[in-house]
Tab-separated table of C-alpha atoms in Angstrom:
chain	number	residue	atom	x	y	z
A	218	UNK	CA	198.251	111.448	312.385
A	219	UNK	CA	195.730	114.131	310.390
A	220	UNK	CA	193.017	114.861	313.019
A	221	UNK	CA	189.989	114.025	310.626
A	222	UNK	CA	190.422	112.073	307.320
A	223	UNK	CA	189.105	111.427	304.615
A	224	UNK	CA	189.152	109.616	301.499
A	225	UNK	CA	189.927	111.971	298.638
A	226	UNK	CA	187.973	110.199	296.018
A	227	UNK	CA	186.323	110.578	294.027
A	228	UNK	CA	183.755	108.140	294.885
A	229	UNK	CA	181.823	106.909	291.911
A	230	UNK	CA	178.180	105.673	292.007
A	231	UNK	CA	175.777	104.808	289.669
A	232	UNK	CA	172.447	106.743	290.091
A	233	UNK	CA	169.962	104.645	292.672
A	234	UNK	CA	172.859	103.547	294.251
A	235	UNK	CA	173.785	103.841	297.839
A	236	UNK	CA	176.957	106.077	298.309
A	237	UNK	CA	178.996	105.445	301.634
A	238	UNK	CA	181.073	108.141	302.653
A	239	UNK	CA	183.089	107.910	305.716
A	240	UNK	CA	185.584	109.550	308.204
A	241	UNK	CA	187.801	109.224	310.634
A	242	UNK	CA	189.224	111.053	313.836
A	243	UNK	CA	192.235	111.041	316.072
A	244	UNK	CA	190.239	113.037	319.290
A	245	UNK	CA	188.777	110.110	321.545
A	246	UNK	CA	187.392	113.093	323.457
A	247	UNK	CA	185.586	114.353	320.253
A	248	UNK	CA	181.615	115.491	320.977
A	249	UNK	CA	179.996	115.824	318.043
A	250	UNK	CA	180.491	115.500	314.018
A	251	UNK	CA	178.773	116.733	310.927
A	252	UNK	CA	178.500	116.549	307.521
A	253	UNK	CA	178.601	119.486	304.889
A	254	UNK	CA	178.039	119.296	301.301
A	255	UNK	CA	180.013	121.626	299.088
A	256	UNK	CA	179.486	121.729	295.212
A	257	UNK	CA	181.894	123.499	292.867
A	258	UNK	CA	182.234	127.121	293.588
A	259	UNK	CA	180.099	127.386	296.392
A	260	UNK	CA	180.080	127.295	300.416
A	261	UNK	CA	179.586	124.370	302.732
A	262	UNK	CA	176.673	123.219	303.240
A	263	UNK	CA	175.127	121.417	306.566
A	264	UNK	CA	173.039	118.193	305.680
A	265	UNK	CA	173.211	116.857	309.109
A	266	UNK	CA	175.181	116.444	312.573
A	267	UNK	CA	175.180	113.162	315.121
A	268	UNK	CA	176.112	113.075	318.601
A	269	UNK	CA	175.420	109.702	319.698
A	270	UNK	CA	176.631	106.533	318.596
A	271	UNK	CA	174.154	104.807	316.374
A	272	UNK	CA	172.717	106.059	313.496
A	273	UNK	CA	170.539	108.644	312.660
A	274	UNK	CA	168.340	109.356	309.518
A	275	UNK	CA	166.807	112.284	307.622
A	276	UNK	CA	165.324	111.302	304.492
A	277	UNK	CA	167.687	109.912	302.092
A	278	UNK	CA	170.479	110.328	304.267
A	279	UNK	CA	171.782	108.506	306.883
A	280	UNK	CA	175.167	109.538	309.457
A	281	UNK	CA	176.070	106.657	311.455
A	282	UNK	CA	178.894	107.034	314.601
A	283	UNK	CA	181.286	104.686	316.417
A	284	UNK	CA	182.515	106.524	318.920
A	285	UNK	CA	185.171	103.430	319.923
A	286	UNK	CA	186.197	102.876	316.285
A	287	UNK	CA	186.427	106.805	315.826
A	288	UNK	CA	184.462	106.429	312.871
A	289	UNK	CA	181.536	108.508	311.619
A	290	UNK	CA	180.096	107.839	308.270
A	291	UNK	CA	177.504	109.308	305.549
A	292	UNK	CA	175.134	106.766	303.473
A	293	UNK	CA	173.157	108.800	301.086
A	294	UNK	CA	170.414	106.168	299.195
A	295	UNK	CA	168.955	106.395	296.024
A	296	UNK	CA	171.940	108.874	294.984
A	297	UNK	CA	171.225	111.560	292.188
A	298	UNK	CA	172.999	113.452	289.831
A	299	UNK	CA	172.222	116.332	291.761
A	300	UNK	CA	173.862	114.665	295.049
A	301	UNK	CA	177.115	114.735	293.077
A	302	UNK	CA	179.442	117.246	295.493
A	303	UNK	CA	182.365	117.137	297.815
A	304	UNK	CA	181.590	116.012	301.432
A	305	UNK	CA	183.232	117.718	304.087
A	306	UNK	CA	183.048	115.745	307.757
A	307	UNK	CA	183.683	117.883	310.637
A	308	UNK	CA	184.060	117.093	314.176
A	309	UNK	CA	184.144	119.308	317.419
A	310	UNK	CA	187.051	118.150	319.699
A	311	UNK	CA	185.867	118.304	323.125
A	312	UNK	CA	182.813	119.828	325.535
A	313	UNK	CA	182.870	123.670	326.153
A	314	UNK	CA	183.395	126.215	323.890
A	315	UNK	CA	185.743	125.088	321.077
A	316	UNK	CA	185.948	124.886	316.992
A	317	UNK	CA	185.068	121.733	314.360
A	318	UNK	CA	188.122	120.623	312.682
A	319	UNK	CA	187.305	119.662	308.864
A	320	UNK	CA	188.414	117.085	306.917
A	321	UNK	CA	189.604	117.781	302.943
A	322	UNK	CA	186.574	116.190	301.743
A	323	UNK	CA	186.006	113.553	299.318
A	324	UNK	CA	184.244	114.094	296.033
A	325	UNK	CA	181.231	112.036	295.239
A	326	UNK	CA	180.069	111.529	291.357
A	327	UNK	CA	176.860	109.878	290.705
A	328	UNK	CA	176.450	109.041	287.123
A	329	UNK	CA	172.919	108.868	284.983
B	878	UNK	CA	166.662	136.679	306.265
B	879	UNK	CA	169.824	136.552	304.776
B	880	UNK	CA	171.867	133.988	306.788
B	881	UNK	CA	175.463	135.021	306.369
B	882	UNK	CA	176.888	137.699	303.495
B	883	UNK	CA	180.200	138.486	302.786
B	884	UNK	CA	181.639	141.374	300.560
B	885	UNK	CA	183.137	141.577	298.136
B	886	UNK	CA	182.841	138.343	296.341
B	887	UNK	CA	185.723	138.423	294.488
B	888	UNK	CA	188.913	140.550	294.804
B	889	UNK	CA	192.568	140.776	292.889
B	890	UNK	CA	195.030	142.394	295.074
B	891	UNK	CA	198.720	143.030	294.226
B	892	UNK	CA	201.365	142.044	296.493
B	893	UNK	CA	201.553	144.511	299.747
B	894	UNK	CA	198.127	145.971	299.257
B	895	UNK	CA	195.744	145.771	301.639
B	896	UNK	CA	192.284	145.092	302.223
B	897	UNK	CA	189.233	144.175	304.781
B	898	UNK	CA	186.685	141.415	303.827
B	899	UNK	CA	183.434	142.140	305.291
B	900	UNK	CA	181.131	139.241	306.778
B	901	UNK	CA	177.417	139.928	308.314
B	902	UNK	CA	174.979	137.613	309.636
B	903	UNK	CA	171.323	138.158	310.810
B	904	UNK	CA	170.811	134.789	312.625
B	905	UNK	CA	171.711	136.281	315.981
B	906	UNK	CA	174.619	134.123	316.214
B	907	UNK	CA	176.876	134.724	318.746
B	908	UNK	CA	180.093	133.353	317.331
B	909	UNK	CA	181.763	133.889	314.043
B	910	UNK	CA	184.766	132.414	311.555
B	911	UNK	CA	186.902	133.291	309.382
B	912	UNK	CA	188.482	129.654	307.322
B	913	UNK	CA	190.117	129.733	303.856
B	914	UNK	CA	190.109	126.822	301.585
B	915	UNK	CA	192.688	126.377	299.283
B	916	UNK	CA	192.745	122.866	297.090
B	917	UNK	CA	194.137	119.944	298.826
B	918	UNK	CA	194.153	121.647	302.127
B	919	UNK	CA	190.650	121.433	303.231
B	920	UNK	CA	189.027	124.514	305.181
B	921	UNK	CA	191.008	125.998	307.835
B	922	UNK	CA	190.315	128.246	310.745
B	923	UNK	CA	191.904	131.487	310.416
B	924	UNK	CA	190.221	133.289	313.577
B	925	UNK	CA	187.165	133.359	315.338
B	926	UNK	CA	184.922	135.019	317.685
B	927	UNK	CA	183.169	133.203	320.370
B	928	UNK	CA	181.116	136.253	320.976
B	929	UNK	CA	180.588	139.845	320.733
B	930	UNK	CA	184.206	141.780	322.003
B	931	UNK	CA	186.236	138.507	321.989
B	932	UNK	CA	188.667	137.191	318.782
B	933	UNK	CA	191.181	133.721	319.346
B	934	UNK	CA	193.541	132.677	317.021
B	935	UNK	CA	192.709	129.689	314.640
B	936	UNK	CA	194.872	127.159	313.262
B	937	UNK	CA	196.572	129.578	310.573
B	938	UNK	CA	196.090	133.276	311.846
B	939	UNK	CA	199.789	134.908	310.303
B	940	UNK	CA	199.391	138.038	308.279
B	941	UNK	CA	195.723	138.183	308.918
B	942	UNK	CA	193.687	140.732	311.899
B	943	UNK	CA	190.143	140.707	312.825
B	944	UNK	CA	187.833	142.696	314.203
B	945	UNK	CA	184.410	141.654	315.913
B	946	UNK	CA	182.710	145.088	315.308
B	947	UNK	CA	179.274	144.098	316.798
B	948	UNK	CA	177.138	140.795	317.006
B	949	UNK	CA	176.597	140.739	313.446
B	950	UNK	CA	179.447	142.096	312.145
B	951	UNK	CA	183.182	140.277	311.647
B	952	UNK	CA	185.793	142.078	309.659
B	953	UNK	CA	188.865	140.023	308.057
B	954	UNK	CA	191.929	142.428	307.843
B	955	UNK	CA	195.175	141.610	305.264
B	956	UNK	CA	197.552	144.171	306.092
B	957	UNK	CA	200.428	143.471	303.135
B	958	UNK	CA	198.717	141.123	300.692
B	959	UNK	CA	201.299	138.066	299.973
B	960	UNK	CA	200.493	135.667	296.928
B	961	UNK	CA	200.067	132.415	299.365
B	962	UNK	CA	197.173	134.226	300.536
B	963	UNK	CA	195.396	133.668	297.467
B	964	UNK	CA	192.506	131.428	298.754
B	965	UNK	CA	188.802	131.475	298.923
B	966	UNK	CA	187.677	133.024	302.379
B	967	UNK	CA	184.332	131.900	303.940
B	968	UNK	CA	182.800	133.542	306.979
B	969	UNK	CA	180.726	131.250	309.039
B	970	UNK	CA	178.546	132.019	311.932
B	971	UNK	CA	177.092	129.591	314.854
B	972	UNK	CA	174.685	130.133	317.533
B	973	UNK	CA	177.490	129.465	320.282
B	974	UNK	CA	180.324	127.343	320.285
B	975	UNK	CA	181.248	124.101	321.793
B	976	UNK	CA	179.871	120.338	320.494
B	977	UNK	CA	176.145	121.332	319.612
B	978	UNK	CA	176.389	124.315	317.781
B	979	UNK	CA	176.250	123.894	313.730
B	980	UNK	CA	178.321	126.510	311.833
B	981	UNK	CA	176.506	128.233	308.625
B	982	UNK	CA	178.700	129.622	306.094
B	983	UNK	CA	178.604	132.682	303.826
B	984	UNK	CA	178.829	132.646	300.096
B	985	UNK	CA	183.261	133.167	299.841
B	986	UNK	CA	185.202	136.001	298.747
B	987	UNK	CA	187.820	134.545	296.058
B	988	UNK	CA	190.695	136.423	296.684
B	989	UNK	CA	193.974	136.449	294.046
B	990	UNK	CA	197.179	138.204	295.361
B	991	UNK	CA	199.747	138.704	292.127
């Protein structure tokens, strides 16, 4: 079992839609996960991290967590043109010092 | 402030050649991170530095060295160039390690071995 996965894509959304992205992990003892956004021919980006389960919001974007379904998630509303990029989730395996552990990213396309 | 820099940005090596790929941050991070990306394969974790005068092994460290030459500086070292490590190369940098830390990446160094 891959230790974070994701759904290739690519994800295709009209613009004004809400895109769901979302992401799964094998680590029950995982601590914390983020999201990156990474358009063509450039780095990652970080749009935001969650450590709790719930959800948590920053402006258009929202990262929700299940830390019994190992399940972490990215809802972006009102998508854009401009939002169109691949979507890296990340997690951190465990408490103390230790690395995140990226998924291969699925590709969101929001269309005019 | 220029978060993270790498040199150069891109780089065409022939097989067996060598090179070091520079990476600089002026965040005061203490840990740094070399990953490559190649298509399909996602980013992986070729070796970091927790802090200054300490380097681990990542998930895919063959054929590559490192060097943590201060707190801002972390060198990537190919000793004999081989074509599967054409890639791109990001350096990333965090303020420590462990669950709360967010990584910030460089720009990439897009690296062709022939």
């Amino acid at each position: 079992q891959k230790e974070v996965e994701q759904n290739s894509g690519p994800l295709s959304v009209p613009e004004g839609a809400i895109a769901s992205l979302n992401c799964t992990y094998s680590d029950r003892g995982s601590q914390s996960f983020f999201w990156y956004r990474q358009y063509s021919g450039k780095s990652p980006e970080l749009i935001m991290f969650i450590y709790s389960n719930g959800d948590k919001e920053d402006g258009r974007f929202t990262a929700q967590l299940n830390k019994a379904s190992q399940y972490v998630s990215l809802l972006i509303r009102d998508s854009q043109p401009s939002d169109s990029a691949t979507y890296l989730c990340a997690v951190n395996r465990r408490s103390g010092y230790s690395t995140l552990t990226f998924g291969k990213g699925t590709m969101l396309l929001v269309s005019p | 402030n220029a978060g993270v820099t790498q040199t150069p940005k891109f780089q065409v090596l022939k097989t067996g050649q060598s090179m070091t790929l520079q990476c600089a941050q002026d965040m005061n991070h203490n840990s740094m991170y070399w990953y490559r990306q190649d298509p399909g394969m996602g980013l992986r974790l070729i070796y970091y530095s927790a802090s200054e005068g300490t380097t681990d092994k990542g998930e895919v460290p063959n054929g590559y060295n490192v060097s943590r030459l201060n707190k801002r500086e972390f060198s990537l070292r190919l000793e004999s160039a081989a074509p599967s490590q054409t890639s791109v190369y990001f350096c990333a940098s965090s303020e420590g390690g462990g669950g709360f830390n967010e990584q910030y990446f460089g720009p990439g160094t897009r690296l062709t071995v022939t």
